[in-house]
Amino acid sequence: MAALKVHPKVYWIWNHRGWCLNNVPSGPGTEDEGDPRGWEKDLWNKRVVCVLAWSYRRVVLASMPIPRPETSELAYTTRKIEANFSNFSAWHQRSKVLLSLWSKGELDPKNSREDEFDLVHDAMYTDPKDQSVWIYHPLARWFRSACFLPLSIQNSRDIQGDDKEILEREITIIQSLLDEEPDSKWCMESLVHYKSLLLRNHSLSANTSTLRRECIALLKQLREVDSGRKARYDEIELELAKS
């Protein structure tokens, strides 16, 4: 523990501590060293955004004799995210817990997804420039994670992006935020992504020419505000031309 207080971002210290947990669970060490709730004390709260600390937390949770309910862990991530929307590690932990709860049938994907949208919207409007929330945004996050879900959930309209109502709702919300933050690259990237999904999945009922024109205009803005990724936006525009 003393080494971690000085070097909290050194992987091998966390790794060795994990080895000790598995091989010498009862000591040697002080009373605090053996505390199974040690991550909730001073050091953990100071390093609450440290990726290595969260990885070690998962090791501890997996090794507990009496498993901690995953719903409790979900509530814990809620508290940490509400305290700091920039805590990407908490968002990541939340995604893992949700996927596990869904796969076990212990949480309804549709209802819980709406709760996630509410949480994400709060974070988006609090700090539009923070990448953590945009990486986690439910549609983008769960499209990429769908392969880990049961087939019944993988094939749902929500995961596949076939729910036009949700796509249009999110586009409206993000567009409203972009109107307030006109230089937000995360808003622009998300709008291009979701409008592209409308083009791909709802071409028969959507105004494809307008959507394509709007995407191209957004990509032009992105090249200006994020010039380092110009080639990426060129590639996206080429893909749009094929859709």
Coordinates of C-alpha atoms in Angstrom, one line a residue:
M1 CA 0.0 0.0 0.0
A2 CA 2.9 2.4 0.8
A3 CA 4.2 2.0 -2.7
L4 CA 0.8 2.7 -4.3
K5 CA 0.5 5.9 -2.4
V6 CA 3.7 7.2 -4.0
H7 CA 3.3 5.5 -7.4
P8 CA -0.5 4.9 -8.0
K9 CA 0.0 4.6 -11.8
V10 CA 2.6 1.9 -11.8
Y11 CA 1.0 -1.3 -13.2
W12 CA 3.4 -3.8 -11.7
I13 CA 2.6 -2.6 -8.1
W14 CA -1.1 -3.2 -8.7
N15 CA -0.3 -6.5 -10.4
H16 CA 1.8 -7.7 -7.5
R17 CA -0.9 -6.6 -5.0
G18 CA -3.3 -8.8 -7.0
W19 CA -0.9 -11.7 -6.7
C20 CA -0.7 -11.1 -3.0
L21 CA -4.5 -11.1 -2.7
N22 CA -4.7 -14.5 -4.3
N23 CA -1.7 -16.1 -2.6
V24 CA -1.4 -14.4 0.8
P25 CA -5.0 -13.1 1.4
S26 CA -4.6 -12.9 5.2
G27 CA -1.2 -11.2 5.5
P28 CA 1.4 -10.2 6.3
G29 CA 0.4 -6.6 6.6
T30 CA -1.3 -4.1 8.9
E31 CA -5.0 -4.2 9.7
D32 CA -5.8 -1.7 7.0
E33 CA -3.8 -3.8 4.4
G34 CA -6.2 -6.7 5.0
D35 CA -9.4 -4.6 4.8
P36 CA -11.6 -6.1 2.1
R37 CA -13.3 -2.7 1.7
G38 CA -10.0 -0.9 1.4
W39 CA -10.8 0.6 -2.0
E40 CA -13.6 2.7 -0.4
K41 CA -11.1 4.4 1.9
D42 CA -8.8 7.3 1.4
L43 CA -6.5 6.0 -1.3
W44 CA -9.3 4.7 -3.5
N45 CA -11.2 8.0 -3.3
K46 CA -8.1 9.9 -4.3
R47 CA -7.5 7.6 -7.2
V48 CA -11.0 7.2 -8.3
V49 CA -10.3 7.9 -12.0
C50 CA -7.1 5.7 -12.1
V51 CA -7.6 3.0 -14.7
L52 CA -5.3 0.6 -12.9
A53 CA -7.2 1.1 -9.6
W54 CA -10.5 0.2 -11.3
S55 CA -8.9 -2.9 -12.9
Y56 CA -7.7 -3.9 -9.4
R57 CA -11.2 -3.3 -8.1
R58 CA -12.5 -5.9 -10.5
V59 CA -9.9 -8.4 -9.3
V60 CA -11.0 -7.8 -5.7
L61 CA -14.7 -8.1 -6.6
A62 CA -14.1 -11.4 -8.4
S63 CA -12.2 -12.8 -5.5
M64 CA -14.7 -12.0 -2.7
P65 CA -16.0 -15.1 -0.9
I66 CA -19.5 -13.7 -0.9
P67 CA -20.0 -12.0 -4.3
R68 CA -21.0 -8.4 -4.2
P69 CA -24.4 -7.9 -6.0
E70 CA -23.8 -6.4 -9.4
T71 CA -26.7 -4.0 -8.8
S72 CA -24.7 -2.6 -5.9
E73 CA -21.7 -2.1 -8.2
L74 CA -24.0 -0.3 -10.7
A75 CA -25.2 2.0 -8.0
Y76 CA -21.6 2.7 -7.0
T77 CA -20.6 3.7 -10.5
T78 CA -23.7 6.0 -10.6
R79 CA -22.3 7.8 -7.5
K80 CA -18.8 8.1 -8.9
I81 CA -20.1 9.4 -12.3
E82 CA -22.4 11.9 -10.7
A83 CA -19.5 13.2 -8.7
N84 CA -17.3 13.4 -11.8
F85 CA -18.7 13.0 -15.3
S86 CA -15.1 12.8 -16.6
N87 CA -14.5 9.5 -14.8
F88 CA -14.1 7.3 -17.9
S89 CA -13.1 4.3 -15.7
A90 CA -16.5 4.5 -13.9
W91 CA -18.3 4.7 -17.3
H92 CA -16.3 1.7 -18.5
Q93 CA -17.1 -0.3 -15.3
R94 CA -20.7 0.6 -15.7
S95 CA -20.8 -0.8 -19.2
K96 CA -19.3 -4.1 -18.0
V97 CA -21.8 -4.4 -15.2
L98 CA -24.8 -3.6 -17.4
L99 CA -23.7 -6.1 -20.0
S100 CA -23.4 -8.8 -17.3
L101 CA -26.8 -8.0 -15.8
W102 CA -28.4 -8.1 -19.2
S103 CA -26.8 -11.3 -20.2
K104 CA -28.1 -12.9 -16.9
G105 CA -31.6 -11.5 -17.4
E106 CA -31.3 -9.6 -14.1
L107 CA -32.0 -6.2 -15.7
D108 CA -34.4 -5.3 -18.4
P109 CA -32.3 -3.8 -21.3
K110 CA -35.0 -1.5 -22.7
N111 CA -36.0 0.2 -19.4
S112 CA -32.4 0.4 -18.1
R113 CA -31.3 1.8 -21.5
E114 CA -33.6 4.8 -21.0
D115 CA -32.1 5.4 -17.6
E116 CA -28.7 5.4 -19.2
F117 CA -29.8 7.9 -21.8
D118 CA -31.0 10.2 -19.0
L119 CA -27.6 9.9 -17.3
V120 CA -25.7 10.5 -20.5
H121 CA -27.8 13.5 -21.4
D122 CA -27.1 15.1 -18.1
A123 CA -23.4 14.6 -18.6
M124 CA -23.4 15.8 -22.2
Y125 CA -25.0 19.1 -21.2
T126 CA -22.8 19.5 -18.1
D127 CA -19.5 19.2 -20.1
P128 CA -19.9 18.9 -23.9
K129 CA -16.2 18.8 -24.4
D130 CA -15.6 15.8 -22.2
Q131 CA -14.9 12.7 -24.3
S132 CA -15.8 10.2 -21.6
V133 CA -19.6 10.6 -22.0
W134 CA -19.4 10.6 -25.8
I135 CA -17.5 7.4 -25.9
Y136 CA -20.0 5.9 -23.6
H137 CA -23.1 7.3 -25.3
P138 CA -25.5 4.3 -25.3
L139 CA -26.1 4.0 -29.0
A140 CA -22.4 4.1 -29.9
R141 CA -21.3 2.0 -27.0
W142 CA -23.9 -0.7 -27.3
F143 CA -23.6 -1.1 -31.0
R144 CA -19.9 -2.0 -30.5
S145 CA -20.7 -4.2 -27.5
A146 CA -23.6 -6.1 -29.0
C147 CA -21.6 -9.2 -29.7
F148 CA -21.2 -9.9 -26.0
L149 CA -25.0 -10.0 -25.4
P150 CA -27.4 -12.9 -25.8
L151 CA -28.8 -13.4 -29.3
S152 CA -32.3 -12.2 -28.1
I153 CA -30.7 -8.8 -27.2
Q154 CA -28.3 -8.7 -30.1
N155 CA -31.2 -9.0 -32.6
S156 CA -33.3 -6.3 -30.9
R157 CA -34.1 -3.2 -32.8
D158 CA -32.4 -1.0 -30.2
I159 CA -29.0 -2.6 -30.5
Q160 CA -29.0 -2.8 -34.3
G161 CA -30.0 0.8 -34.7
D162 CA -33.3 -0.1 -36.3
D163 CA -35.3 2.0 -33.9
K164 CA -35.9 5.1 -35.9
E165 CA -37.6 6.9 -33.1
I166 CA -34.6 6.6 -30.8
L167 CA -32.2 7.7 -33.5
E168 CA -34.3 10.8 -34.3
R169 CA -34.7 11.6 -30.7
E170 CA -30.9 11.5 -30.0
I171 CA -30.2 13.5 -33.1
T172 CA -32.6 16.2 -31.9
I173 CA -31.0 16.3 -28.5
I174 CA -27.5 16.4 -29.8
Q175 CA -28.4 19.1 -32.4
S176 CA -29.9 21.2 -29.6
L177 CA -26.6 20.9 -27.8
L178 CA -24.6 21.8 -30.9
D179 CA -26.7 24.9 -31.3
E180 CA -25.4 26.0 -27.9
E181 CA -21.8 24.7 -28.5
P182 CA -21.2 25.3 -32.2
D183 CA -17.6 24.1 -32.1
S184 CA -18.2 20.8 -30.3
K185 CA -16.5 18.1 -32.4
W186 CA -18.2 15.4 -30.3
C187 CA -21.6 16.7 -31.2
M188 CA -20.7 16.9 -34.8
E189 CA -19.2 13.4 -34.9
S190 CA -22.2 11.9 -33.1
L191 CA -24.6 13.6 -35.5
V192 CA -22.8 12.3 -38.5
H193 CA -22.8 8.8 -37.0
Y194 CA -26.5 8.7 -36.1
K195 CA -27.6 10.4 -39.4
S196 CA -25.5 7.8 -41.2
L197 CA -27.4 5.1 -39.3
L198 CA -30.7 6.6 -40.5
L199 CA -29.4 6.6 -44.1
R200 CA -28.3 3.0 -43.8
N201 CA -31.3 1.6 -41.9
H202 CA -34.2 3.8 -42.8
S203 CA -33.5 5.0 -46.4
L204 CA -37.1 4.2 -47.4
S205 CA -38.7 6.5 -44.8
A206 CA -36.0 9.1 -44.4
N207 CA -35.1 12.1 -46.5
T208 CA -31.8 10.7 -47.7
S209 CA -30.7 13.7 -49.8
T210 CA -31.2 16.0 -46.8
L211 CA -29.4 13.7 -44.4
R212 CA -26.5 13.2 -46.7
R213 CA -26.2 16.9 -47.3
E214 CA -26.2 17.6 -43.6
C215 CA -23.6 15.0 -42.9
I216 CA -21.3 16.4 -45.6
A217 CA -21.7 19.9 -44.1
L218 CA -20.9 18.6 -40.6
L219 CA -17.8 16.8 -42.0
K220 CA -16.6 20.0 -43.5
Q221 CA -16.9 21.7 -40.1
L222 CA -15.1 18.8 -38.5
R223 CA -12.1 19.2 -40.9
E224 CA -11.8 22.8 -39.6
V225 CA -12.2 22.2 -35.9
D226 CA -10.3 18.8 -35.9
S227 CA -7.8 19.2 -38.8
G228 CA -5.6 16.5 -37.4
R229 CA -8.2 13.9 -38.4
K230 CA -9.0 15.3 -41.8
A231 CA -8.2 12.0 -43.6
R232 CA -10.6 10.2 -41.3
Y233 CA -13.4 12.6 -42.2
D234 CA -12.6 12.3 -45.9
E235 CA -13.0 8.5 -45.6
I236 CA -16.4 8.9 -43.8
E237 CA -17.6 11.1 -46.6
L238 CA -16.5 8.5 -49.2
E239 CA -18.5 5.9 -47.3
L240 CA -21.5 8.3 -47.3
A241 CA -21.3 8.6 -51.1
K242 CA -21.7 4.8 -51.3
S243 CA -24.8 4.7 -49.1

